[in-house]
Coordinates of N, CA, C and O in Angstrom, one line a residue:
M196 N 17.7 14.3 11.8 CA 17.1 13.4 10.8 C 15.9 12.7 11.4 O 16.0 12.1 12.5
S197 N 14.8 12.7 10.7 CA 13.6 12.1 11.2 C 13.6 10.6 10.9 O 14.1 10.2 9.8
R198 N 13.0 9.8 11.8 CA 13.0 8.4 11.6 C 11.7 8.0 10.8 O 10.6 8.5 11.2
K199 N 11.8 7.2 9.8 CA 10.6 6.9 9.0 C 9.8 5.8 9.7 O 10.4 4.8 10.2
V200 N 8.5 6.0 9.9 CA 7.7 5.0 10.6 C 6.9 4.2 9.6 O 6.3 4.7 8.7
F201 N 6.9 2.9 9.8 CA 6.2 2.0 8.9 C 5.1 1.4 9.7 O 5.3 0.9 10.8
L202 N 3.9 1.3 9.1 CA 2.8 0.8 9.7 C 2.5 -0.6 9.2 O 2.7 -1.0 8.1
K203 N 1.9 -1.4 10.1 CA 1.4 -2.8 9.7 C 0.1 -3.1 10.4 O -0.3 -2.4 11.3
G204 N -0.6 -4.1 10.0 CA -1.8 -4.5 10.6 C -2.9 -3.5 10.6 O -3.1 -2.8 9.5
P205 N -3.7 -3.4 11.6 CA -4.9 -2.5 11.6 C -4.5 -1.0 11.4 O -5.3 -0.3 10.7
K206 N -3.3 -0.6 11.8 CA -2.9 0.8 11.6 C -2.7 1.0 10.1 O -3.0 2.1 9.6
L207 N -2.1 0.0 9.4 CA -1.9 0.2 8.0 C -3.3 0.2 7.2 O -3.5 1.0 6.3
F208 N -4.2 -0.7 7.6 CA -5.5 -0.7 7.0 C -6.2 0.6 7.2 O -6.9 1.2 6.3
S209 N -6.1 1.2 8.4 CA -6.7 2.5 8.7 C -6.1 3.6 7.8 O -6.8 4.4 7.2
L210 N -4.8 3.6 7.6 CA -4.1 4.5 6.7 C -4.6 4.4 5.3 O -4.9 5.3 4.6
A211 N -4.7 3.1 4.8 CA -5.2 2.8 3.5 C -6.6 3.3 3.3 O -7.0 3.9 2.2
R212 N -7.5 3.1 4.3 CA -8.9 3.6 4.2 C -8.9 5.1 4.1 O -9.7 5.6 3.3
K213 N -8.2 5.8 4.9 CA -8.1 7.2 4.8 C -7.6 7.8 3.5 O -8.2 8.7 2.9
K214 N -6.6 7.1 3.0 CA -6.0 7.5 1.7 C -7.1 7.3 0.6 O -7.2 8.1 -0.3
A215 N -7.7 6.1 0.6 CA -8.7 5.8 -0.4 C -9.9 6.8 -0.3 O -10.4 7.2 -1.4
L216 N -10.3 7.2 0.9 CA -11.4 8.2 1.0 C -11.0 9.5 0.4 O -11.8 10.1 -0.4
R217 N -9.7 10.0 0.6 CA -9.2 11.2 0.0 C -9.2 11.1 -1.5 O -9.4 12.1 -2.2
L218 N -9.0 9.9 -2.1 CA -8.9 9.8 -3.5 C -10.2 9.4 -4.1 O -10.4 9.3 -5.3
G219 N -11.3 9.3 -3.3 CA -12.6 9.0 -3.8 C -12.8 7.6 -4.3 O -13.6 7.3 -5.1
I220 N -12.1 6.7 -3.6 CA -12.1 5.2 -4.0 C -13.2 4.6 -3.1 O -13.1 4.6 -1.9
P221 N -14.2 3.9 -3.8 CA -15.2 3.2 -3.0 C -14.6 2.1 -2.2 O -13.7 1.4 -2.6
Q222 N -15.2 1.9 -1.0 CA -14.7 0.8 -0.1 C -15.9 0.0 0.4 O -16.6 0.3 1.4
E223 N -16.2 -1.1 -0.3 CA -17.3 -1.9 0.1 C -16.9 -2.8 1.3 O -15.7 -3.0 1.6
K224 N -17.9 -3.2 2.1 CA -17.6 -3.9 3.3 C -16.9 -5.2 3.0 O -17.3 -5.9 2.0
G225 N -15.9 -5.6 3.8 CA -15.2 -6.8 3.6 C -14.1 -6.7 2.6 O -13.4 -7.8 2.3
I226 N -13.7 -5.6 2.1 CA -12.6 -5.4 1.2 C -11.3 -5.8 1.9 O -11.1 -5.5 3.0
K227 N -10.5 -6.5 1.2 CA -9.2 -6.9 1.7 C -8.2 -5.8 1.5 O -8.3 -5.0 0.6
L228 N -7.2 -5.8 2.4 CA -6.1 -4.8 2.3 C -5.4 -4.7 1.0 O -5.2 -3.7 0.4
E229 N -5.1 -5.9 0.4 CA -4.4 -6.0 -0.8 C -5.2 -5.4 -2.0 O -4.7 -4.7 -2.8
E230 N -6.5 -5.6 -2.0 CA -7.4 -5.0 -3.0 C -7.5 -3.5 -2.8 O -7.4 -2.7 -3.8
L231 N -7.6 -3.0 -1.6 CA -7.7 -1.6 -1.4 C -6.4 -0.9 -1.8 O -6.5 0.2 -2.5
I232 N -5.3 -1.4 -1.4 CA -4.0 -0.8 -1.8 C -3.8 -0.9 -3.3 O -3.3 0.1 -3.9
G233 N -4.2 -1.9 -3.9 CA -4.2 -2.0 -5.4 C -5.0 -0.9 -6.1 O -4.6 -0.3 -7.0
R234 N -6.2 -0.6 -5.5 CA -7.0 0.4 -6.1 C -6.4 1.8 -5.9 O -6.4 2.6 -6.8
I235 N -5.7 2.0 -4.7 CA -5.0 3.2 -4.5 C -3.9 3.4 -5.5 O -3.7 4.4 -6.1
Q236 N -3.1 2.3 -5.6 CA -2.0 2.4 -6.6 C -2.5 2.7 -8.0 O -1.9 3.5 -8.7
S237 N -3.5 2.1 -8.4 CA -4.1 2.3 -9.7 C -4.6 3.8 -9.9 O -4.3 4.5 -10.9
K238 N -5.3 4.3 -8.9 CA -5.8 5.6 -8.9 C -4.7 6.7 -9.0 O -4.8 7.7 -9.6
E239 N -3.6 6.4 -8.3 CA -2.4 7.3 -8.3 C -1.6 7.2 -9.6 O -0.6 7.9 -9.7
G240 N -2.0 6.3 -10.5 CA -1.2 6.1 -11.7 C 0.0 5.2 -11.6 O 0.9 5.2 -12.4
N241 N 0.0 4.4 -10.5 CA 1.2 3.5 -10.3 C 0.8 2.1 -10.7 O -0.4 1.8 -10.9
M242 N 1.8 1.2 -10.9 CA 1.5 -0.2 -11.2 C 0.9 -0.8 -10.0 O 1.3 -0.6 -8.9
V243 N -0.1 -1.6 -10.2 CA -0.7 -2.4 -9.1 C 0.1 -3.6 -8.8 O 0.2 -4.5 -9.6
C244 N 0.9 -3.5 -7.7 CA 1.8 -4.6 -7.5 C 1.9 -5.1 -6.0 O 2.7 -6.0 -5.7
Y245 N 1.1 -4.5 -5.2 CA 1.2 -4.8 -3.7 C 1.0 -6.3 -3.5 O 0.0 -6.9 -3.8
K246 N 2.0 -6.9 -2.9 CA 2.1 -8.3 -2.6 C 1.9 -9.2 -3.8 O 1.4 -10.4 -3.7
Q247 N 2.3 -8.8 -5.0 CA 2.2 -9.5 -6.2 C 3.5 -9.9 -6.8 O 3.5 -10.5 -7.9
R248 N 4.6 -9.4 -6.3 CA 5.9 -9.5 -6.9 C 6.9 -10.1 -5.9 O 6.7 -9.9 -4.7
E249 N 7.9 -10.8 -6.4 CA 9.0 -11.3 -5.5 C 10.0 -10.2 -5.2 O 10.6 -10.1 -4.1
T250 N 10.3 -9.3 -6.2 CA 11.2 -8.2 -6.0 C 10.6 -6.9 -6.4 O 9.7 -6.9 -7.2
C251 N 11.2 -5.8 -5.9 CA 10.6 -4.5 -6.2 C 11.7 -3.5 -6.3 O 12.7 -3.5 -5.6
H252 N 11.5 -2.5 -7.3 CA 12.5 -1.5 -7.4 C 12.0 -0.1 -7.0 O 12.6 0.9 -7.1
Q253 N 10.7 -0.1 -6.5 CA 10.1 1.2 -6.1 C 10.4 1.5 -4.7 O 9.7 1.3 -3.8
V254 N 11.6 2.1 -4.5 CA 12.1 2.4 -3.2 C 11.3 3.5 -2.5 O 11.3 3.6 -1.2
D255 N 10.5 4.3 -3.2 CA 9.7 5.4 -2.6 C 8.3 5.0 -2.3 O 7.5 5.8 -1.9
C256 N 8.0 3.7 -2.5 CA 6.6 3.2 -2.3 C 6.3 3.3 -0.8 O 7.0 2.8 0.1
C257 N 5.1 3.9 -0.5 CA 4.7 4.0 1.0 C 4.2 2.7 1.5 O 4.0 2.6 2.7
W258 N 4.0 1.6 0.7 CA 3.5 0.4 1.2 C 4.6 -0.7 1.3 O 4.3 -1.8 1.8
Q259 N 5.9 -0.3 1.1 CA 6.9 -1.3 1.0 C 7.2 -2.1 2.3 O 7.6 -3.2 2.3
A260 N 6.9 -1.5 3.5 CA 7.2 -2.1 4.7 C 6.3 -3.3 5.0 O 6.7 -4.3 5.6
S261 N 5.1 -3.3 4.4 CA 4.1 -4.4 4.6 C 4.0 -5.3 3.4 O 3.4 -6.3 3.5
C262 N 4.7 -4.9 2.3 CA 4.7 -5.8 1.1 C 5.7 -6.9 1.3 O 6.7 -6.6 2.0
S263 N 5.5 -8.0 0.7 CA 6.5 -9.1 0.9 C 7.6 -9.1 -0.1 O 8.4 -10.0 -0.1
A264 N 7.6 -8.1 -1.0 CA 8.7 -8.1 -2.0 C 10.0 -7.7 -1.5 O 10.1 -6.9 -0.6
K265 N 11.0 -8.3 -2.0 CA 12.4 -8.0 -1.6 C 12.8 -6.7 -2.4 O 12.6 -6.6 -3.6
M266 N 13.3 -5.7 -1.7 CA 13.7 -4.4 -2.3 C 15.0 -4.6 -3.0 O 16.0 -5.1 -2.4
E267 N 15.1 -4.1 -4.2 CA 16.3 -4.1 -5.0 C 16.5 -2.7 -5.5 O 15.6 -2.0 -5.8
S268 N 17.8 -2.2 -5.6 CA 18.1 -0.9 -6.1 C 18.5 -0.9 -7.5 O 18.8 -1.9 -8.1

C-alpha cells in the first residue's frame, strides 16, 4: 500500500503552478496560492472552495491537506 504524500508551503505552490501551466491558466506575478488553486478548481469544473469553507465533503480533493476545512464524509 502506497503512502499518500501531502504538500504544503513552497512545494504546494510549485505543484499548483505546474498544474496551472498544464491547464493553460495564466499566472501573473504576485498571485496568491488561494487564487491560483481557485482558478485550477474552476478550470477543472469543480466548485471554487479552497480555504473558503468550514467543512468539506470532497474527500478526493488533491488540495485537502493544505485547506483549512474540516473533512466530513
